[in-house]
Short mmCIF file of C-alpha atoms in Angstrom, two decimals:
data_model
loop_
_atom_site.label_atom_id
_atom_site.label_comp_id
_atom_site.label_asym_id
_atom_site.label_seq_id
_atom_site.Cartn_x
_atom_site.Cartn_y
_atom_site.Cartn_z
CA UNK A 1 100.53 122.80 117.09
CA UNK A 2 98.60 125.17 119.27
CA UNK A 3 95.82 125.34 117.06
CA UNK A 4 95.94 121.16 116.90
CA UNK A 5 96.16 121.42 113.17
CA UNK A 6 97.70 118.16 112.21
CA UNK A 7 101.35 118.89 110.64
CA UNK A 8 104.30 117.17 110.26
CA UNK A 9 107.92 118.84 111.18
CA UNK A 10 110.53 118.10 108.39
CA UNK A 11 114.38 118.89 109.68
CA UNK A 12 117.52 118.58 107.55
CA UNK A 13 119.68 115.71 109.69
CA UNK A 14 122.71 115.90 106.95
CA UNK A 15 123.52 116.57 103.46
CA UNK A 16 126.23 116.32 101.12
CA UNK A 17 127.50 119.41 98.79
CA UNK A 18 126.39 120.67 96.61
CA UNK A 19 122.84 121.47 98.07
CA UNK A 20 120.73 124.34 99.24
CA UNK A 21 119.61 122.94 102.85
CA UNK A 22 122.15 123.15 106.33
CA UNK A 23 121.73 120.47 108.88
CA UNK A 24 118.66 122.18 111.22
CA UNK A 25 116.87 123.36 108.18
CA UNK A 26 113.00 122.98 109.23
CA UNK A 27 109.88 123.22 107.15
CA UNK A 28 106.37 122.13 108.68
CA UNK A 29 104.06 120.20 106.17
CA UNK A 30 99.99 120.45 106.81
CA UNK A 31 97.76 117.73 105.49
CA UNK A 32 96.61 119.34 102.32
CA UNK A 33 100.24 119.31 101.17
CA UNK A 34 101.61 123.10 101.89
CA UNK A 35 104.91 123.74 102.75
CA UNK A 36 106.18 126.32 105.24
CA UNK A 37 110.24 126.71 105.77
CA UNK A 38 113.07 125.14 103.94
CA UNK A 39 114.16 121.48 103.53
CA UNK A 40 115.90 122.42 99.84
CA UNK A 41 115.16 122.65 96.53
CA UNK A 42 112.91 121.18 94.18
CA UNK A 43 115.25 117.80 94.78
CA UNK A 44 114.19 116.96 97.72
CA UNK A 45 110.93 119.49 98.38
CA UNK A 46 108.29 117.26 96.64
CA UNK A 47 109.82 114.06 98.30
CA UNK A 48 109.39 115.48 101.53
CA UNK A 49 105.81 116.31 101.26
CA UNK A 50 104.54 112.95 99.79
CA UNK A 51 106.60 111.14 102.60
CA UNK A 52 104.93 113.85 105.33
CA UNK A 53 101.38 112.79 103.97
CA UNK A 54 102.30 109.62 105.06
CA UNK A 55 103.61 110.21 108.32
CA UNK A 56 100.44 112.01 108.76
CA UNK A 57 98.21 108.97 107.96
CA UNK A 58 100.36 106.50 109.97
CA UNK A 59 101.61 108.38 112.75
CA UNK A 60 104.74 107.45 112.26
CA UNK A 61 108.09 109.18 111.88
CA UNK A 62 110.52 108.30 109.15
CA UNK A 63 113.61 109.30 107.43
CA UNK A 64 114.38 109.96 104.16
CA UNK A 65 117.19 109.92 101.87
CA UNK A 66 117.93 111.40 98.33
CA UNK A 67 121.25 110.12 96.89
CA UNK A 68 122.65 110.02 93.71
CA UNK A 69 121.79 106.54 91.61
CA UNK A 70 125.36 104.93 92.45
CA UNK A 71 124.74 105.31 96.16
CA UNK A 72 121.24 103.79 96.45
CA UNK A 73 122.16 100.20 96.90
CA UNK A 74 123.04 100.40 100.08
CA UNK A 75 120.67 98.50 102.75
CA UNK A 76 118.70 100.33 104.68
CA UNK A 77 116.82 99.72 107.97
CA UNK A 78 112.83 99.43 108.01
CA UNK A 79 111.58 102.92 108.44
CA UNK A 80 113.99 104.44 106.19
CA UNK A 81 113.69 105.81 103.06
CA UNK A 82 116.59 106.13 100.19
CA UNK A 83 115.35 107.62 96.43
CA UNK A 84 117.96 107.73 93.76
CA UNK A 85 118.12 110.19 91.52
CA UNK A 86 120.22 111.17 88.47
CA UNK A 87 119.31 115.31 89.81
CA UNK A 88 122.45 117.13 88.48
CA UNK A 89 123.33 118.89 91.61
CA UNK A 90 124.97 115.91 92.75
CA UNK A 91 124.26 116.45 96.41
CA UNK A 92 122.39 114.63 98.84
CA UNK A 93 119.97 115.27 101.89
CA UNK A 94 118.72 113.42 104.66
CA UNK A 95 115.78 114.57 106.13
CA UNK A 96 113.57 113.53 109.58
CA UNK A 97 109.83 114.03 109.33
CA UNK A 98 107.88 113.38 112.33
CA UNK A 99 104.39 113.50 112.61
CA UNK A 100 103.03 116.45 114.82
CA UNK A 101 99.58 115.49 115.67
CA UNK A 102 96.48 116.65 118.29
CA UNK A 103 96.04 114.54 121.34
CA UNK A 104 93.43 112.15 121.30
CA UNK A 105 90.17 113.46 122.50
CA UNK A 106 87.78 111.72 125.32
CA UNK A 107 84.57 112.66 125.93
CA UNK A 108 83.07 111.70 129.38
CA UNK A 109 79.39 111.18 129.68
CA UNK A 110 78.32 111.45 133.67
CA UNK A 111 79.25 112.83 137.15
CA UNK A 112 79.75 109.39 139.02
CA UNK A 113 82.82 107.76 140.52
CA UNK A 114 83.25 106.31 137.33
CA UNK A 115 83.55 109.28 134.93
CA UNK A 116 85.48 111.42 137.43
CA UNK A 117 88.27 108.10 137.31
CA UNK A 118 88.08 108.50 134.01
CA UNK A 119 88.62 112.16 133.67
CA UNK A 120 91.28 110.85 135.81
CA UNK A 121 93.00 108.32 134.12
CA UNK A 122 92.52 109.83 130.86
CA UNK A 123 94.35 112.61 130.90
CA UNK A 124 97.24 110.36 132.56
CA UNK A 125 97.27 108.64 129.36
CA UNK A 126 97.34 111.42 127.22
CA UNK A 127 94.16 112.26 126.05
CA UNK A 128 91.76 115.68 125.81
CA UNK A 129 89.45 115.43 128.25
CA UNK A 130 85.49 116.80 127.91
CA UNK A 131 83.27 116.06 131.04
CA UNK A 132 79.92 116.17 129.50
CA UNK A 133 76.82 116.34 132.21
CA UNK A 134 73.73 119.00 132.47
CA UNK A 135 74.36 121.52 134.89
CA UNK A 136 78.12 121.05 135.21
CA UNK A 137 80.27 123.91 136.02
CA UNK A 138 84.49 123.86 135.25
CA UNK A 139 85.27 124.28 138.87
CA UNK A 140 83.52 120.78 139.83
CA UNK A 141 85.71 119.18 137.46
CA UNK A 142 89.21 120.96 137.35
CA UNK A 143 91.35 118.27 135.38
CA UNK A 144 88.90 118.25 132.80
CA UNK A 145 90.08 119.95 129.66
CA UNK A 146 86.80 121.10 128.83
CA UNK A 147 83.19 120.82 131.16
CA UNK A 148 80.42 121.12 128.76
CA UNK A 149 76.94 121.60 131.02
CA UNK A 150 74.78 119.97 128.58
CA UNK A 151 74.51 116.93 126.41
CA UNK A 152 75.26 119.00 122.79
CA UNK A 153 78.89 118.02 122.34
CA UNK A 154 79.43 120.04 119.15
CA UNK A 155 81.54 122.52 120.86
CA UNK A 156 83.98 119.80 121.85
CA UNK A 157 84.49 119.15 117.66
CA UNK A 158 84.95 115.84 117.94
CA UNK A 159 87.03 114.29 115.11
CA UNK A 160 88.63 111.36 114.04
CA UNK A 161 90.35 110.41 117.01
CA UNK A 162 87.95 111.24 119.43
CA UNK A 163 86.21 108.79 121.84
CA UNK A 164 82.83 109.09 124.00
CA UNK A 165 82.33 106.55 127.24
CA UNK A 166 79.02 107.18 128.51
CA UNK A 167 79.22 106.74 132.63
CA UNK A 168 76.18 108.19 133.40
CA UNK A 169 74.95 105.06 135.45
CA UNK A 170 71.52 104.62 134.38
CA UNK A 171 70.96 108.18 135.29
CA UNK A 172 70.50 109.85 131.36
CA UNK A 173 71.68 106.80 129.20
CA UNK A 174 69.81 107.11 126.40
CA UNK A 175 69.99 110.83 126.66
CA UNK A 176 73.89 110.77 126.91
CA UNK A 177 74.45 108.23 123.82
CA UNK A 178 71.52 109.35 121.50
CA UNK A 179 73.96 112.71 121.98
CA UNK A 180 76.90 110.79 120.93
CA UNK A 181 75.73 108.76 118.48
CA UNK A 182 74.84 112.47 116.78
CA UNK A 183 78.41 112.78 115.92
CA UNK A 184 79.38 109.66 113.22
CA UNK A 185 83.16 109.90 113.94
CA UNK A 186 82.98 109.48 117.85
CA UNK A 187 83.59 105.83 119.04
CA UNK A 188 80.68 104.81 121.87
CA UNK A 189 81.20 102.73 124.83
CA UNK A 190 79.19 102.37 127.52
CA UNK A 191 79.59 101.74 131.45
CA UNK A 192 77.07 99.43 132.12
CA UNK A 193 76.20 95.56 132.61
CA UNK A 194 75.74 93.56 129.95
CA UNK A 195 71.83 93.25 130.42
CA UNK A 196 71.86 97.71 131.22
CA UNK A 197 72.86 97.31 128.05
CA UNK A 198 70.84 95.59 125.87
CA UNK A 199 68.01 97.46 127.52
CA UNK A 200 69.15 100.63 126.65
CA UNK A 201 69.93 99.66 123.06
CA UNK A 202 66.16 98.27 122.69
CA UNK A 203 64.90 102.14 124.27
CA UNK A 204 67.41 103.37 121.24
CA UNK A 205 65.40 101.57 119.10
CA UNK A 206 61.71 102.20 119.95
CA UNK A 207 62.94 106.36 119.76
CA UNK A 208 63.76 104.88 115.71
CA UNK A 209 67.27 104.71 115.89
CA UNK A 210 68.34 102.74 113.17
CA UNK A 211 70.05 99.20 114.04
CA UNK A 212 73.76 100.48 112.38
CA UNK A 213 73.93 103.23 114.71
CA UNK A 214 72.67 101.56 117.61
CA UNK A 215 75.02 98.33 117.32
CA UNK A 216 77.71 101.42 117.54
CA UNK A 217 77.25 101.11 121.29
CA UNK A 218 79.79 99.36 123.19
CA UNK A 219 79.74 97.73 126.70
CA UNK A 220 83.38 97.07 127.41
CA UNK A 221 82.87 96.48 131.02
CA UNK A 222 79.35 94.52 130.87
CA UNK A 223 80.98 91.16 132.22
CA UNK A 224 82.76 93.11 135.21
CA UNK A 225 81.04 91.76 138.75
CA UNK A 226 81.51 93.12 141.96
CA UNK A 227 84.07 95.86 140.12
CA UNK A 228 84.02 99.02 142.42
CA UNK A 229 83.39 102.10 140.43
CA UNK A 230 87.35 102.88 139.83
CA UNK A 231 88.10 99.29 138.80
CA UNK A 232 84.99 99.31 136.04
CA UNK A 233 86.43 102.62 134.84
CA UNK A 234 89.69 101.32 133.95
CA UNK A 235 88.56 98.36 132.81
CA UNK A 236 86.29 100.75 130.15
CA UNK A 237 89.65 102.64 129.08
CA UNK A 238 91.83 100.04 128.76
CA UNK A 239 89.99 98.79 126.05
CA UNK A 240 89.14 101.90 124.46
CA UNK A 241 93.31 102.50 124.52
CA UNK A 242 93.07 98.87 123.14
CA UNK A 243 90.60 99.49 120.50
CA UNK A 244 92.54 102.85 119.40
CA UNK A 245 95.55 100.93 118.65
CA UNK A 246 94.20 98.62 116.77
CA UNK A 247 91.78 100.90 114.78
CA UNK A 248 92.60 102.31 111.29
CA UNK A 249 91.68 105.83 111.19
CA UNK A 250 92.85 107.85 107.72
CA UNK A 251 93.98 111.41 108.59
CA UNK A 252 94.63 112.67 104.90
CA UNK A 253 92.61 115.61 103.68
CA UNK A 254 90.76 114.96 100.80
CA UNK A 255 92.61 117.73 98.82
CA UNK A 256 96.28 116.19 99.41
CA UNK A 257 98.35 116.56 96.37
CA UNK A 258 99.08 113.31 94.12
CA UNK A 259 102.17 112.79 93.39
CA UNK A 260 104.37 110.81 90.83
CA UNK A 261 108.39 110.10 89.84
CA UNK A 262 109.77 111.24 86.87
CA UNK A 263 110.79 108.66 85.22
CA UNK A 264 114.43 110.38 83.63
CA UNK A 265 115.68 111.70 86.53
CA UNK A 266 113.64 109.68 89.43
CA UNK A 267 112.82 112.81 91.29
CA UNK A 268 109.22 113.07 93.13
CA UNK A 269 106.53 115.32 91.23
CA UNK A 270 103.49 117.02 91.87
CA UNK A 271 100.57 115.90 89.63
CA UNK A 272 99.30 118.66 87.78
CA UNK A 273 102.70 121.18 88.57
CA UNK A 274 105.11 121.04 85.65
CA UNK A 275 105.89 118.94 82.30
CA UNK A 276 103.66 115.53 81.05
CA UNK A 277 103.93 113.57 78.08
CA UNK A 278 101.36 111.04 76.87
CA UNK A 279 103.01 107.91 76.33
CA UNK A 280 101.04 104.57 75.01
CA UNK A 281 97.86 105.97 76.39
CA UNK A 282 99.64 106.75 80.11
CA UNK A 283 100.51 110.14 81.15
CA UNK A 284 103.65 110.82 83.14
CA UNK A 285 105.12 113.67 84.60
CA UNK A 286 108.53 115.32 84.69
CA UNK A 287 110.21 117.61 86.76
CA UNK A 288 110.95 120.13 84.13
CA UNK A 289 111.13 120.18 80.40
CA UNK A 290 114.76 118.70 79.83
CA UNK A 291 113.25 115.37 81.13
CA UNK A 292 110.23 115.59 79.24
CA UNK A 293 112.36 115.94 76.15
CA UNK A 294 114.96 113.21 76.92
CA UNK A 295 111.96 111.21 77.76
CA UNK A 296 110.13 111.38 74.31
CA UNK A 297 113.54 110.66 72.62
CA UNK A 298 113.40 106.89 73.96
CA UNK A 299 110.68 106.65 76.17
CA UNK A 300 111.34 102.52 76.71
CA UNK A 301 114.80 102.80 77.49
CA UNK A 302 113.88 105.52 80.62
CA UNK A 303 110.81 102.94 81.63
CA UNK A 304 112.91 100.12 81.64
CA UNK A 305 115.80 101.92 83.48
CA UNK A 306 113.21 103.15 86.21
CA UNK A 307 111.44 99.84 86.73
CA UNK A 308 115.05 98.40 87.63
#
């Protein structure tokens, strides 16, 4: 969490004997999959990871459940989680995995009224602050996060939650966004009127921008008249909190794990770690050899019983 290396913290709320996790158990789960601490055995360990991927990529926390087969009928509220399984320990654990992810990051093109209500507001609402402006020095801007005194934001590392509003006020426009448009993950919004805007945009061109990166730019507060500086500036991050909301972003390394459920037992498997069997031309994966081998004996009857 220090580092702001996206994780998500797994605790034991309950269990049932016999089982190797205590209530308080903790583990932490990073997004390529790796498990640090103790949630319980391999029951419940692989379960917990694929279901922490997920929290990861949605944000969201959730709770799961491993139970034995007779007990997973039971309804369960939206968010929750319940996988049966025929595991012969018998026990069962319920576990609370809530994401654990960096603040948002906003990076603040300018020195004007504007920008400094948006350095401001911004870190009111929860986001990393960067005050980006040539010549700018950390004591000028104190609630800024970070003050970076020229227009190369690559120390800032902008990622896939981070977020660029140019308030530079005609000063360096199309200094300030050509910068931001540099980085392909960073969101770019503009303070400016509507006809500012389209003017810069055409400069962005005739320097050979192409048109996809230039229709990037945003001019959330273009139809504002009259607006003082502080009222334009809120204006610009309420829609950028807006926008946020309501964009997608995937936080999932690459290199996650895959995962699949054995189809004897119904516990949750790592791809690629332990049994297979080739089946009809489809490969599926077991959580040792036992259900490999009852598998093969009368592989329809286990399909049929897992698709119920």
């Amino acid at each position: 969490m220090a580092a702001g290396t996206p994780c998500a913290l797994a605790t034991v709320v309950s269990c049932r004997p016999p089982t190797s996790a205590h209530p308080g158990d903790k583990a932490v789960i990073t997004a390529d999959g790796g498990l640090r601490g103790w949630i319980g055995g391999s029951c419940v360990d692989s379960l917990v990871r694929r279901e922490a991927l997920h929290v990861l990529a949605e944000g969201r926390s959730r709770l799961v459940r491993t139970v034995a087969a007779e007990e997973a009928r039971e309804s369960r509220p939206p968010g929750e989680l319940t996988v049966a399984t025929t595991c012969p320990s018998g026990g069962s654990v319920e576990v609370f995995i809530e994401p654990q992810l960096p603040r948002p990051q906003l990076l603040i093109f300018g020195a004007s009224p504007a920008a400094r209500t948006l350095l401001r507001l911004g870190g009111a609402t929860g986001f990393r602050t960067c005050l980006v402006h040539p010549g700018a020095r950390p004591a000028e801007f104190s609630e800024a996060d970070m003050v970076l005194p020229s227009l190369d934001v690559a120390p800032a590392a902008p990622g896939p939650d981070s977020w660029a509003v140019v308030a530079t006020m005609g000063h360096y426009d199309e200094d300030a966004i050509e910068a931001a448009l540099a980085h392909p993950e960073l969101d770019v919004a503009l303070v400016a009127s509507d006809r500012r805007a389209a003017a810069v945009r055409a400069a962005l061109r005739q320097r050979g921008l192409p048109e996809a990166t230039v229709a990037r730019v945003r001019a959330p507060a273009g139809r504002l008249r009259a607006g003082s500086q502080e009222e334009i500036a809120l204006l610009a991050l309420a829609e950028l909190v807006t926008r946020r909301h309501e964009v997608s972003r995937p936080r999932l390394l690459p290199e996650a794990p895959v995962f699949a459920t054995d189809p004897v037992c119904g516990m949750t498997v790592e791809v690629g770690v332990g049994e297979q069997a080739d089946h009809a031309g489809a490969i599926y994966h077991f959580c040792c050899a036992a259900c490999r081998d009852q598998f093969l004996l009368q592989p329809e009857r286990h399909l049929k019983a897992a698709e119920a």
